[in-house]
Amino acid sequence: MQEHDMSWVRTEMALAQPAPARERGAYAWVRKNLIGSVGDTVLTVLGVAIVLWIVPQVINWAFINAVWTGPDRTVCTTASQGGIQPDGWTGACWAFVNAKFGQFMFGTYPIEERWRPILVAILFVALLVPMLIPRVPRKGLNAILLFAALPVVAFFLLVGGVFGLPHVETPRWGGLLVTLSLSFVGIAASLPLGVILALGRRSKMPIVKILSVVFIETVRGIPLIVVLFFASVMLPLFLPEGVSFDKYLRALIGVSLFAAAYMAEVIRGGLQAIPKGQYEGADSLGLGYWQKMSLIVLPQALKLVIPGIVNTFIGMFKDTSLVLIISMFDLLGVVKQNFADANWATPQTAKSGLIFAAFVFWLFCFGMSRYSMYTERRLDTGYKR
Amino acid sequence: MASQEILREEPSRGSFINDPRIRSLFFQTLVVILLFSSIWWIVHNVIENLQRLHIASGFGFLRSRAGFDISDTPIAYTSDSTYFRALVVGLLNTIIVAVAGIVLATVVGFTIGIGRLSQNWLIRKICTVYVEIFRNIPPLLVIFFWYSGVLAVLPAPRESIHLPFGSFLNQRGFYLPRAVWGDGSWLIGVALLLGIAMAWFVAHRARQRQRATGQQFPVFWTSVALIVGLPVLAFLLSGMPLTFDFPKQSTFNLTGGFWIKPEFLSLLLALSFYTAAFIAEIVRAGIRGVSRGQSEAAAALGLRSGPILRLVVIPQAMRIVIPPLTSQYLNLTKNSSLAIAIGYPDLTATAGTVLNQTGQAVEGVFIMMIAYLVLSLVTSFVMNIVNARMALVER
């Protein structure tokens, strides 16, 4: 019989060869990503030129030439403008931000009472951080404390007038305190309102549906400034004589109504994405409308639209800066108000103050958008096809 | 037997409280009653408040003298004009800044969005940094940055910065040479219209011919030749009736030329740079939304990379891009109301002034709401037409 000579079959694996020299290491990466073709090379040269033009200027201005501390405008002005800097100097005037930091954070909140907003901020962070970390247990209790208990505590702490705390009127609030409190209360109010409007828009009752559609589309069609105008000049006319709202509260109503319309559209998107079977399943179990919505549909719909909700919140956080037009002083408003301070009037003041405010806004918004991306990835387990 | 008996029975209606139709009717009646009573309450309060403040309601005030000046007037306006004319000026200013902003934002946004998908690492990173910075900063802050941070600290008119083509930049704004059209320049306009009409006609015929015979025709270059060439020809034939009025430096100011005020410039730059960051993200998502198989299939059919992009990828990407692009255009239009913060006289600013002068709060806010709603509707309408042309034609 034929013998099976297997000697031509390898008994051990050949060693893996390294990739050709042209295809590995830094050189290959540069070739692929920077100088792939003639056009690519031109673009790279252009990009390098832009970076070399902008980055050194920015670093010089913001760090190397910047003034970090100082008593008044002289540290940030050149000799010919009456200051101590050499002629031709340009640099950031962080001394201005440094000197006004308390105002930027709290507005004209009385200095001896500033521990109150700080305490609220500490409580807020202490409740928010465990809420954001998925592994920490007891989310329900945490949410109740954050969204129900904290606003009440914060209200009494910030406004005062009880438990021996002196009363602080809202016109004295300002800076980041107003920005954060307006947007936090705005989101807390607009979320339930948005859910109701979204359910109303999908309702089978024609009158409820028409009312929701008219409200949502009208508010979405007009700028926030007009809504704020509405809240600040028309709300007082709507109320009987003698009854009047605080300006802060009026802005809060305007912002919440505005955000609710956008929130409603986001949530409607989530409601539409829930398969019909879920609704029918709930019906066949004999659940009523509110049970069906709160136990079956909304938990799934809200989970789907978390990124949209966070985006709406980011938009609202940025939009709170508009309240300065009805002369309230949020972070941007306080920064802008301080440009008028003759003690700090220099050519660099406006730029430095605005860049500081931009950095604070950017930090919050960027943080939120990154967290929303993280949540999206974490929750993206279910409906993948 | 027994089960059949049950089946034949009338289904139990139960209590009428549980009937969904009656419940719905009851609930809606309740809503209507609540709505009308609160409207009645509000109207009652408004009338009472207006009487107390001695403000006459109605739109009659629109015909009285405005008495305030407006810095940018696209149509003739003096402080003797009516309130109505002031509002029209405001509306026109809003439209001007919105249209200019939309054009600029689209150009910048598409450039950045395509840049984010570039093969080139450096370009990709630069575009990402741009998007991440501008998306996360309030537009109002960007407006202030341009207005008080950049434009207000430019040199005084005497030390204006000279730019190419005889233009100047100083703290009072941007001065460009203004084109002055002489006699016979109407010919150029006519030639331009004729060129557009002929280009449309050529495109139409070329499409018909390609459908009938499969032969292609270089429509794009012919159209460019017609639309650019005909006006140039007319320009040369009519004896070049174009001169430029250059801005001239005098002791305290610049005279002549075309003057763009810093308010308009900072508003335009801020709105378009802010919106461009969002448009860039939309464009990126749109192009990535077209599956790779599409361009591979086109390559397998023998198309080169240019036609693949033009004929296969972009038409499909536009379907994803246009609806969110529309809402960005609407946002830009609405954000143009931020003009009030730096004193550019747009609709909100003029209506605000009118409102403060006359005390006609209800009418003023009503006019603002209607105007913005109409602007939004017109923008959506135009974009819906574009969308309908782009949409997938299914059998």
PDB file of N, CA, C and O in Angstrom, chain A residues 33 40 43-44 47-48 205-207 220-221 223 225 229 234 237-241 262 318 321-322 336 347 350-351 354 358 361-362 365-366 370, chain B residues 24 27-28 32 41-42 45-46 49 52 119-123 132 135-136 138 140-141 144-145 148-149 153 274 334 337-338 348 365 372 376:
ATOM      1  N   ASN A  33      -0.656  59.812   7.078  1.00  0.00           N
ATOM      2  CA  ASN A  33      -1.544  60.818   7.653  1.00  0.00           C
ATOM      3  C   ASN A  33      -1.194  62.248   7.296  1.00  0.00           C
ATOM      4  O   ASN A  33      -2.016  63.132   7.472  1.00  0.00           O
ATOM      5  N   ASP A  40      -2.397  66.575  -0.028  1.00  0.00           N
ATOM      6  CA  ASP A  40      -2.259  66.350   1.404  1.00  0.00           C
ATOM      7  C   ASP A  40      -1.085  67.126   1.970  1.00  0.00           C
ATOM      8  O   ASP A  40      -1.173  67.745   3.037  1.00  0.00           O
ATOM      9  N   LEU A  43      -1.889  70.719   2.254  1.00  0.00           N
ATOM     10  CA  LEU A  43      -2.756  70.943   3.413  1.00  0.00           C
ATOM     11  C   LEU A  43      -1.949  70.897   4.698  1.00  0.00           C
ATOM     12  O   LEU A  43      -2.172  71.701   5.610  1.00  0.00           O
ATOM     13  N   THR A  44      -1.023  69.938   4.797  1.00  0.00           N
ATOM     14  CA  THR A  44      -0.220  69.836   6.008  1.00  0.00           C
ATOM     15  C   THR A  44       0.595  71.099   6.219  1.00  0.00           C
ATOM     16  O   THR A  44       0.641  71.642   7.332  1.00  0.00           O
ATOM     17  N   GLY A  47      -1.673  73.702   7.410  1.00  0.00           N
ATOM     18  CA  GLY A  47      -2.050  73.462   8.798  1.00  0.00           C
ATOM     19  C   GLY A  47      -0.936  73.841   9.749  1.00  0.00           C
ATOM     20  O   GLY A  47      -1.170  74.495  10.771  1.00  0.00           O
ATOM     21  N   VAL A  48       0.303  73.441   9.407  1.00  0.00           N
ATOM     22  CA  VAL A  48       1.443  73.787  10.261  1.00  0.00           C
ATOM     23  C   VAL A  48       1.575  75.301  10.350  1.00  0.00           C
ATOM     24  O   VAL A  48       1.796  75.862  11.431  1.00  0.00           O
ATOM     25  N   MET A 205     -56.780  62.929  22.138  1.00  0.00           N
ATOM     26  CA  MET A 205     -57.806  63.956  22.355  1.00  0.00           C
ATOM     27  C   MET A 205     -57.452  65.180  21.517  1.00  0.00           C
ATOM     28  O   MET A 205     -56.396  65.789  21.719  1.00  0.00           O
ATOM     29  N   PRO A 206     -58.306  65.525  20.554  1.00  0.00           N
ATOM     30  CA  PRO A 206     -57.931  66.575  19.607  1.00  0.00           C
ATOM     31  C   PRO A 206     -57.609  67.910  20.268  1.00  0.00           C
ATOM     32  O   PRO A 206     -56.657  68.582  19.863  1.00  0.00           O
ATOM     33  N   ILE A 207     -58.364  68.315  21.276  1.00  0.00           N
ATOM     34  CA  ILE A 207     -58.143  69.643  21.859  1.00  0.00           C
ATOM     35  C   ILE A 207     -56.799  69.689  22.567  1.00  0.00           C
ATOM     36  O   ILE A 207     -56.006  70.624  22.392  1.00  0.00           O
ATOM     37  N   ARG A 220     -40.984  77.319  19.793  1.00  0.00           N
ATOM     38  CA  ARG A 220     -39.785  76.955  19.030  1.00  0.00           C
ATOM     39  C   ARG A 220     -39.533  77.914  17.869  1.00  0.00           C
ATOM     40  O   ARG A 220     -38.422  77.984  17.363  1.00  0.00           O
ATOM     41  N   GLY A 221     -40.569  78.643  17.464  1.00  0.00           N
ATOM     42  CA  GLY A 221     -40.402  79.539  16.335  1.00  0.00           C
ATOM     43  C   GLY A 221     -39.900  80.925  16.695  1.00  0.00           C
ATOM     44  O   GLY A 221     -39.584  81.703  15.818  1.00  0.00           O
ATOM     45  N   PRO A 223     -37.341  83.580  19.136  1.00  0.00           N
ATOM     46  CA  PRO A 223     -36.092  83.563  19.901  1.00  0.00           C
ATOM     47  C   PRO A 223     -36.343  83.650  21.394  1.00  0.00           C
ATOM     48  O   PRO A 223     -37.376  84.187  21.831  1.00  0.00           O
ATOM     49  N   ILE A 225     -35.000  85.591  23.426  1.00  0.00           N
ATOM     50  CA  ILE A 225     -35.092  86.980  23.878  1.00  0.00           C
ATOM     51  C   ILE A 225     -36.539  87.450  23.881  1.00  0.00           C
ATOM     52  O   ILE A 225     -36.985  88.134  24.797  1.00  0.00           O
ATOM     53  N   PHE A 229     -38.594  88.820  26.916  1.00  0.00           N
ATOM     54  CA  PHE A 229     -39.344  90.068  26.850  1.00  0.00           C
ATOM     55  C   PHE A 229     -40.776  89.834  27.321  1.00  0.00           C
ATOM     56  O   PHE A 229     -41.321  90.590  28.113  1.00  0.00           O
ATOM     57  N   MET A 234     -44.747  91.379  29.772  1.00  0.00           N
ATOM     58  CA  MET A 234     -46.166  91.037  29.662  1.00  0.00           C
ATOM     59  C   MET A 234     -46.715  90.310  30.881  1.00  0.00           C
ATOM     60  O   MET A 234     -47.870  90.485  31.229  1.00  0.00           O
ATOM     61  N   LEU A 237     -48.423  92.489  33.272  1.00  0.00           N
ATOM     62  CA  LEU A 237     -49.735  92.964  32.812  1.00  0.00           C
ATOM     63  C   LEU A 237     -50.813  91.904  33.005  1.00  0.00           C
ATOM     64  O   LEU A 237     -51.989  92.216  33.130  1.00  0.00           O
ATOM     65  N   PHE A 238     -50.382  90.627  32.976  1.00  0.00           N
ATOM     66  CA  PHE A 238     -51.350  89.538  33.064  1.00  0.00           C
ATOM     67  C   PHE A 238     -51.918  89.373  34.467  1.00  0.00           C
ATOM     68  O   PHE A 238     -52.948  88.732  34.637  1.00  0.00           O
ATOM     69  N   LEU A 239     -51.194  89.905  35.457  1.00  0.00           N
ATOM     70  CA  LEU A 239     -51.596  89.637  36.829  1.00  0.00           C
ATOM     71  C   LEU A 239     -52.409  90.807  37.358  1.00  0.00           C
ATOM     72  O   LEU A 239     -52.259  91.932  36.888  1.00  0.00           O
ATOM     73  N   PRO A 240     -53.283  90.534  38.317  1.00  0.00           N
ATOM     74  CA  PRO A 240     -54.074  91.638  38.867  1.00  0.00           C
ATOM     75  C   PRO A 240     -53.180  92.658  39.553  1.00  0.00           C
ATOM     76  O   PRO A 240     -52.034  92.371  39.888  1.00  0.00           O
ATOM     77  N   GLU A 241     -53.737  93.843  39.705  1.00  0.00           N
ATOM     78  CA  GLU A 241     -52.958  94.938  40.271  1.00  0.00           C
ATOM     79  C   GLU A 241     -52.416  94.565  41.652  1.00  0.00           C
ATOM     80  O   GLU A 241     -53.090  93.935  42.438  1.00  0.00           O
ATOM     81  N   TYR A 262     -38.619  72.663  23.694  1.00  0.00           N
ATOM     82  CA  TYR A 262     -37.563  71.878  23.038  1.00  0.00           C
ATOM     83  C   TYR A 262     -37.486  70.484  23.634  1.00  0.00           C
ATOM     84  O   TYR A 262     -37.315  69.486  22.927  1.00  0.00           O
ATOM     85  N   LYS A 318     -26.178  77.519  27.993  1.00  0.00           N
ATOM     86  CA  LYS A 318     -25.595  78.616  27.226  1.00  0.00           C
ATOM     87  C   LYS A 318     -26.583  79.771  27.102  1.00  0.00           C
ATOM     88  O   LYS A 318     -26.203  80.939  27.143  1.00  0.00           O
ATOM     89  N   SER A 321     -27.239  82.947  29.449  1.00  0.00           N
ATOM     90  CA  SER A 321     -26.476  84.192  29.337  1.00  0.00           C
ATOM     91  C   SER A 321     -27.335  85.315  28.753  1.00  0.00           C
ATOM     92  O   SER A 321     -27.003  86.479  28.888  1.00  0.00           O
ATOM     93  N   LEU A 322     -28.460  84.951  28.114  1.00  0.00           N
ATOM     94  CA  LEU A 322     -29.310  85.973  27.505  1.00  0.00           C
ATOM     95  C   LEU A 322     -30.071  86.815  28.530  1.00  0.00           C
ATOM     96  O   LEU A 322     -30.602  87.863  28.172  1.00  0.00           O
ATOM     97  N   LYS A 336     -19.346  91.524  31.950  1.00  0.00           N
ATOM     98  CA  LYS A 336     -19.513  92.679  31.076  1.00  0.00           C
ATOM     99  C   LYS A 336     -19.717  93.953  31.900  1.00  0.00           C
ATOM    100  O   LYS A 336     -19.198  95.012  31.560  1.00  0.00           O
ATOM    101  N   PRO A 347      -7.038  98.181  27.603  1.00  0.00           N
ATOM    102  CA  PRO A 347      -7.412  97.526  26.344  1.00  0.00           C
ATOM    103  C   PRO A 347      -7.518  96.003  26.484  1.00  0.00           C
ATOM    104  O   PRO A 347      -8.153  95.355  25.665  1.00  0.00           O
ATOM    105  N   ALA A 350     -11.393  93.650  28.513  1.00  0.00           N
ATOM    106  CA  ALA A 350     -12.547  92.990  27.920  1.00  0.00           C
ATOM    107  C   ALA A 350     -12.168  91.592  27.446  1.00  0.00           C
ATOM    108  O   ALA A 350     -12.854  90.604  27.737  1.00  0.00           O
ATOM    109  N   LYS A 351     -11.058  91.511  26.728  1.00  0.00           N
ATOM    110  CA  LYS A 351     -10.654  90.219  26.172  1.00  0.00           C
ATOM    111  C   LYS A 351     -10.408  89.212  27.287  1.00  0.00           C
ATOM    112  O   LYS A 351     -10.885  88.080  27.233  1.00  0.00           O
ATOM    113  N   LEU A 354     -13.703  88.162  29.072  1.00  0.00           N
ATOM    114  CA  LEU A 354     -14.555  87.327  28.227  1.00  0.00           C
ATOM    115  C   LEU A 354     -13.950  85.944  28.043  1.00  0.00           C
ATOM    116  O   LEU A 354     -14.664  84.942  28.030  1.00  0.00           O
ATOM    117  N   ALA A 358     -15.689  82.549  28.934  1.00  0.00           N
ATOM    118  CA  ALA A 358     -15.809  81.517  27.913  1.00  0.00           C
ATOM    119  C   ALA A 358     -15.242  80.209  28.424  1.00  0.00           C
ATOM    120  O   ALA A 358     -15.814  79.141  28.201  1.00  0.00           O
ATOM    121  N   PHE A 361     -17.786  78.604  30.851  1.00  0.00           N
ATOM    122  CA  PHE A 361     -18.899  78.014  30.092  1.00  0.00           C
ATOM    123  C   PHE A 361     -18.435  76.763  29.365  1.00  0.00           C
ATOM    124  O   PHE A 361     -19.112  75.743  29.356  1.00  0.00           O
ATOM    125  N   TRP A 362     -17.261  76.877  28.742  1.00  0.00           N
ATOM    126  CA  TRP A 362     -16.749  75.760  27.954  1.00  0.00           C
ATOM    127  C   TRP A 362     -16.553  74.530  28.825  1.00  0.00           C
ATOM    128  O   TRP A 362     -16.906  73.423  28.452  1.00  0.00           O
ATOM    129  N   CYS A 365     -19.974  72.954  29.593  1.00  0.00           N
ATOM    130  CA  CYS A 365     -20.626  72.357  28.422  1.00  0.00           C
ATOM    131  C   CYS A 365     -19.844  71.157  27.907  1.00  0.00           C
ATOM    132  O   CYS A 365     -20.424  70.122  27.578  1.00  0.00           O
ATOM    133  N   PHE A 366     -18.522  71.293  27.853  1.00  0.00           N
ATOM    134  CA  PHE A 366     -17.704  70.197  27.350  1.00  0.00           C
ATOM    135  C   PHE A 366     -17.831  68.989  28.273  1.00  0.00           C
ATOM    136  O   PHE A 366     -18.002  67.857  27.822  1.00  0.00           O
ATOM    137  N   ARG A 370     -19.296  65.364  27.118  1.00  0.00           N
ATOM    138  CA  ARG A 370     -18.502  64.136  27.259  1.00  0.00           C
ATOM    139  C   ARG A 370     -19.248  63.117  28.105  1.00  0.00           C
ATOM    140  O   ARG A 370     -19.269  61.935  27.802  1.00  0.00           O
TER     141      ARG A 370
ATOM    142  N   SER B  24     -62.601  60.917  27.918  1.00  0.00           N
ATOM    143  CA  SER B  24     -61.887  61.840  27.050  1.00  0.00           C
ATOM    144  C   SER B  24     -62.684  63.123  26.858  1.00  0.00           C
ATOM    145  O   SER B  24     -62.146  64.224  26.928  1.00  0.00           O
ATOM    146  N   PHE B  27     -62.545  65.151  30.044  1.00  0.00           N
ATOM    147  CA  PHE B  27     -61.235  65.747  30.259  1.00  0.00           C
ATOM    148  C   PHE B  27     -61.029  66.952  29.335  1.00  0.00           C
ATOM    149  O   PHE B  27     -60.551  68.000  29.741  1.00  0.00           O
ATOM    150  N   GLN B  28     -61.446  66.781  28.072  1.00  0.00           N
ATOM    151  CA  GLN B  28     -61.255  67.879  27.123  1.00  0.00           C
ATOM    152  C   GLN B  28     -62.119  69.074  27.483  1.00  0.00           C
ATOM    153  O   GLN B  28     -61.682  70.221  27.353  1.00  0.00           O
ATOM    154  N   VAL B  32     -60.818  72.836  28.158  1.00  0.00           N
ATOM    155  CA  VAL B  32     -61.346  74.025  27.485  1.00  0.00           C
ATOM    156  C   VAL B  32     -61.832  75.039  28.504  1.00  0.00           C
ATOM    157  O   VAL B  32     -61.543  76.239  28.400  1.00  0.00           O
ATOM    158  N   TRP B  41     -59.455  85.618  32.495  1.00  0.00           N
ATOM    159  CA  TRP B  41     -58.824  86.253  33.655  1.00  0.00           C
ATOM    160  C   TRP B  41     -57.676  87.148  33.200  1.00  0.00           C
ATOM    161  O   TRP B  41     -57.550  88.291  33.629  1.00  0.00           O
ATOM    162  N   ILE B  42     -56.838  86.620  32.275  1.00  0.00           N
ATOM    163  CA  ILE B  42     -55.686  87.385  31.803  1.00  0.00           C
ATOM    164  C   ILE B  42     -56.150  88.635  31.058  1.00  0.00           C
ATOM    165  O   ILE B  42     -55.663  89.742  31.309  1.00  0.00           O
ATOM    166  N   ASN B  45     -57.397  91.187  33.407  1.00  0.00           N
ATOM    167  CA  ASN B  45     -56.289  91.859  34.101  1.00  0.00           C
ATOM    168  C   ASN B  45     -55.578  92.838  33.191  1.00  0.00           C
ATOM    169  O   ASN B  45     -55.219  93.948  33.607  1.00  0.00           O
ATOM    170  N   VAL B  46     -55.326  92.406  31.930  1.00  0.00           N
ATOM    171  CA  VAL B  46     -54.599  93.269  30.999  1.00  0.00           C
ATOM    172  C   VAL B  46     -55.379  94.551  30.776  1.00  0.00           C
ATOM    173  O   VAL B  46     -54.826  95.650  30.857  1.00  0.00           O
ATOM    174  N   ASN B  49     -55.161  96.700  33.831  1.00  0.00           N
ATOM    175  CA  ASN B  49     -53.824  97.291  33.994  1.00  0.00           C
ATOM    176  C   ASN B  49     -53.587  98.400  32.985  1.00  0.00           C
ATOM    177  O   ASN B  49     -53.004  99.436  33.314  1.00  0.00           O
ATOM    178  N   ARG B  52     -55.385 101.484  33.947  1.00  0.00           N
ATOM    179  CA  ARG B  52     -54.732 102.125  35.087  1.00  0.00           C
ATOM    180  C   ARG B  52     -53.508 102.911  34.617  1.00  0.00           C
ATOM    181  O   ARG B  52     -53.205 103.976  35.114  1.00  0.00           O
ATOM    182  N   GLN B 119      -8.149  62.918   5.258  1.00  0.00           N
ATOM    183  CA  GLN B 119      -7.120  61.908   5.472  1.00  0.00           C
ATOM    184  C   GLN B 119      -6.008  62.476   6.339  1.00  0.00           C
ATOM    185  O   GLN B 119      -5.270  61.744   6.974  1.00  0.00           O
ATOM    186  N   ASN B 120      -5.915  63.816   6.311  1.00  0.00           N
ATOM    187  CA  ASN B 120      -4.785  64.491   6.931  1.00  0.00           C
ATOM    188  C   ASN B 120      -5.008  64.666   8.427  1.00  0.00           C
ATOM    189  O   ASN B 120      -5.963  65.320   8.854  1.00  0.00           O
ATOM    190  N   TRP B 121      -4.120  64.091   9.221  1.00  0.00           N
ATOM    191  CA  TRP B 121      -4.283  64.099  10.679  1.00  0.00           C
ATOM    192  C   TRP B 121      -4.343  65.517  11.235  1.00  0.00           C
ATOM    193  O   TRP B 121      -5.189  65.847  12.050  1.00  0.00           O
ATOM    194  N   LEU B 122      -3.436  66.368  10.763  1.00  0.00           N
ATOM    195  CA  LEU B 122      -3.331  67.728  11.311  1.00  0.00           C
ATOM    196  C   LEU B 122      -4.609  68.529  11.047  1.00  0.00           C
ATOM    197  O   LEU B 122      -5.165  69.173  11.942  1.00  0.00           O
ATOM    198  N   ILE B 123      -5.089  68.456   9.790  1.00  0.00           N
ATOM    199  CA  ILE B 123      -6.313  69.176   9.423  1.00  0.00           C
ATOM    200  C   ILE B 123      -7.479  68.677  10.266  1.00  0.00           C
ATOM    201  O   ILE B 123      -8.290  69.455  10.783  1.00  0.00           O
ATOM    202  N   GLU B 132     -15.045  71.881  18.874  1.00  0.00           N
ATOM    203  CA  GLU B 132     -15.230  71.714  20.314  1.00  0.00           C
ATOM    204  C   GLU B 132     -15.196  73.055  21.045  1.00  0.00           C
ATOM    205  O   GLU B 132     -15.831  73.212  22.073  1.00  0.00           O
ATOM    206  N   ARG B 135     -18.695  75.133  19.806  1.00  0.00           N
ATOM    207  CA  ARG B 135     -19.963  74.528  20.164  1.00  0.00           C
ATOM    208  C   ARG B 135     -20.302  74.752  21.629  1.00  0.00           C
ATOM    209  O   ARG B 135     -21.454  74.698  22.020  1.00  0.00           O
ATOM    210  N   ASN B 136     -19.281  74.932  22.457  1.00  0.00           N
ATOM    211  CA  ASN B 136     -19.500  74.924  23.899  1.00  0.00           C
ATOM    212  C   ASN B 136     -19.416  76.302  24.538  1.00  0.00           C
ATOM    213  O   ASN B 136     -19.177  76.413  25.729  1.00  0.00           O
ATOM    214  N   PRO B 138     -21.412  80.194  24.760  1.00  0.00           N
ATOM    215  CA  PRO B 138     -22.654  80.881  24.374  1.00  0.00           C
ATOM    216  C   PRO B 138     -22.403  81.850  23.209  1.00  0.00           C
ATOM    217  O   PRO B 138     -21.377  82.535  23.213  1.00  0.00           O
ATOM    218  N   LEU B 140     -23.742  84.628  22.586  1.00  0.00           N
ATOM    219  CA  LEU B 140     -23.689  86.010  23.050  1.00  0.00           C
ATOM    220  C   LEU B 140     -22.269  86.388  23.468  1.00  0.00           C
ATOM    221  O   LEU B 140     -21.785  87.491  23.207  1.00  0.00           O
ATOM    222  N   LEU B 141     -21.587  85.419  24.096  1.00  0.00           N
ATOM    223  CA  LEU B 141     -20.214  85.672  24.534  1.00  0.00           C
ATOM    224  C   LEU B 141     -19.309  85.869  23.319  1.00  0.00           C
ATOM    225  O   LEU B 141     -18.415  86.716  23.340  1.00  0.00           O
ATOM    226  N   PHE B 144     -19.810  89.377  22.075  1.00  0.00           N
ATOM    227  CA  PHE B 144     -19.072  90.341  22.891  1.00  0.00           C
ATOM    228  C   PHE B 144     -17.580  90.253  22.636  1.00  0.00           C
ATOM    229  O   PHE B 144     -16.870  91.253  22.653  1.00  0.00           O
ATOM    230  N   PHE B 145     -17.100  89.013  22.444  1.00  0.00           N
ATOM    231  CA  PHE B 145     -15.669  88.846  22.211  1.00  0.00           C
ATOM    232  C   PHE B 145     -15.241  89.633  20.976  1.00  0.00           C
ATOM    233  O   PHE B 145     -14.271  90.383  21.013  1.00  0.00           O
ATOM    234  N   SER B 148     -16.270  93.798  21.902  1.00  0.00           N
ATOM    235  CA  SER B 148     -15.462  94.572  22.838  1.00  0.00           C
ATOM    236  C   SER B 148     -14.059  94.014  22.981  1.00  0.00           C
ATOM    237  O   SER B 148     -13.173  94.730  23.439  1.00  0.00           O
ATOM    238  N   GLY B 149     -13.852  92.748  22.617  1.00  0.00           N
ATOM    239  CA  GLY B 149     -12.513  92.200  22.774  1.00  0.00           C
ATOM    240  C   GLY B 149     -11.619  92.457  21.584  1.00  0.00           C
ATOM    241  O   GLY B 149     -10.435  92.722  21.743  1.00  0.00           O
ATOM    242  N   VAL B 153     -10.763  97.350  20.304  1.00  0.00           N
ATOM    243  CA  VAL B 153      -9.385  97.725  20.655  1.00  0.00           C
ATOM    244  C   VAL B 153      -8.514  97.866  19.411  1.00  0.00           C
ATOM    245  O   VAL B 153      -7.309  97.982  19.510  1.00  0.00           O
ATOM    246  N   TYR B 274     -20.335  80.485  15.205  1.00  0.00           N
ATOM    247  CA  TYR B 274     -21.011  79.621  16.162  1.00  0.00           C
ATOM    248  C   TYR B 274     -21.820  78.553  15.427  1.00  0.00           C
ATOM    249  O   TYR B 274     -21.693  77.358  15.690  1.00  0.00           O
ATOM    250  N   LYS B 334     -32.988  83.040  14.598  1.00  0.00           N
ATOM    251  CA  LYS B 334     -33.477  83.421  15.916  1.00  0.00           C
ATOM    252  C   LYS B 334     -32.364  84.031  16.752  1.00  0.00           C
ATOM    253  O   LYS B 334     -32.576  84.995  17.482  1.00  0.00           O
ATOM    254  N   SER B 337     -31.370  87.776  16.985  1.00  0.00           N
ATOM    255  CA  SER B 337     -31.985  88.711  17.924  1.00  0.00           C
ATOM    256  C   SER B 337     -31.014  89.127  19.016  1.00  0.00           C
ATOM    257  O   SER B 337     -31.275  90.078  19.751  1.00  0.00           O
ATOM    258  N   LEU B 338     -29.868  88.419  19.139  1.00  0.00           N
ATOM    259  CA  LEU B 338     -28.866  88.828  20.125  1.00  0.00           C
ATOM    260  C   LEU B 338     -28.260  90.168  19.761  1.00  0.00           C
ATOM    261  O   LEU B 338     -27.527  90.758  20.551  1.00  0.00           O
ATOM    262  N   THR B 348     -35.753  92.806  16.958  1.00  0.00           N
ATOM    263  CA  THR B 348     -35.958  92.803  18.409  1.00  0.00           C
ATOM    264  C   THR B 348     -35.553  94.138  19.017  1.00  0.00           C
ATOM    265  O   THR B 348     -36.239  94.668  19.882  1.00  0.00           O
ATOM    266  N   VAL B 365     -44.748  92.835  21.694  1.00  0.00           N
ATOM    267  CA  VAL B 365     -44.337  91.431  21.763  1.00  0.00           C
ATOM    268  C   VAL B 365     -45.075  90.622  20.704  1.00  0.00           C
ATOM    269  O   VAL B 365     -44.496  89.729  20.072  1.00  0.00           O
ATOM    270  N   TYR B 372     -41.086  86.763  13.753  1.00  0.00           N
ATOM    271  CA  TYR B 372     -40.151  85.637  13.801  1.00  0.00           C
ATOM    272  C   TYR B 372     -40.808  84.349  13.333  1.00  0.00           C
ATOM    273  O   TYR B 372     -40.174  83.539  12.658  1.00  0.00           O
ATOM    274  N   SER B 376     -39.444  82.124  10.304  1.00  0.00           N
ATOM    275  CA  SER B 376     -39.168  80.697  10.460  1.00  0.00           C
ATOM    276  C   SER B 376     -39.923  79.886   9.428  1.00  0.00           C
ATOM    277  O   SER B 376     -39.373  78.976   8.813  1.00  0.00           O
TER     278      SER B 376
END
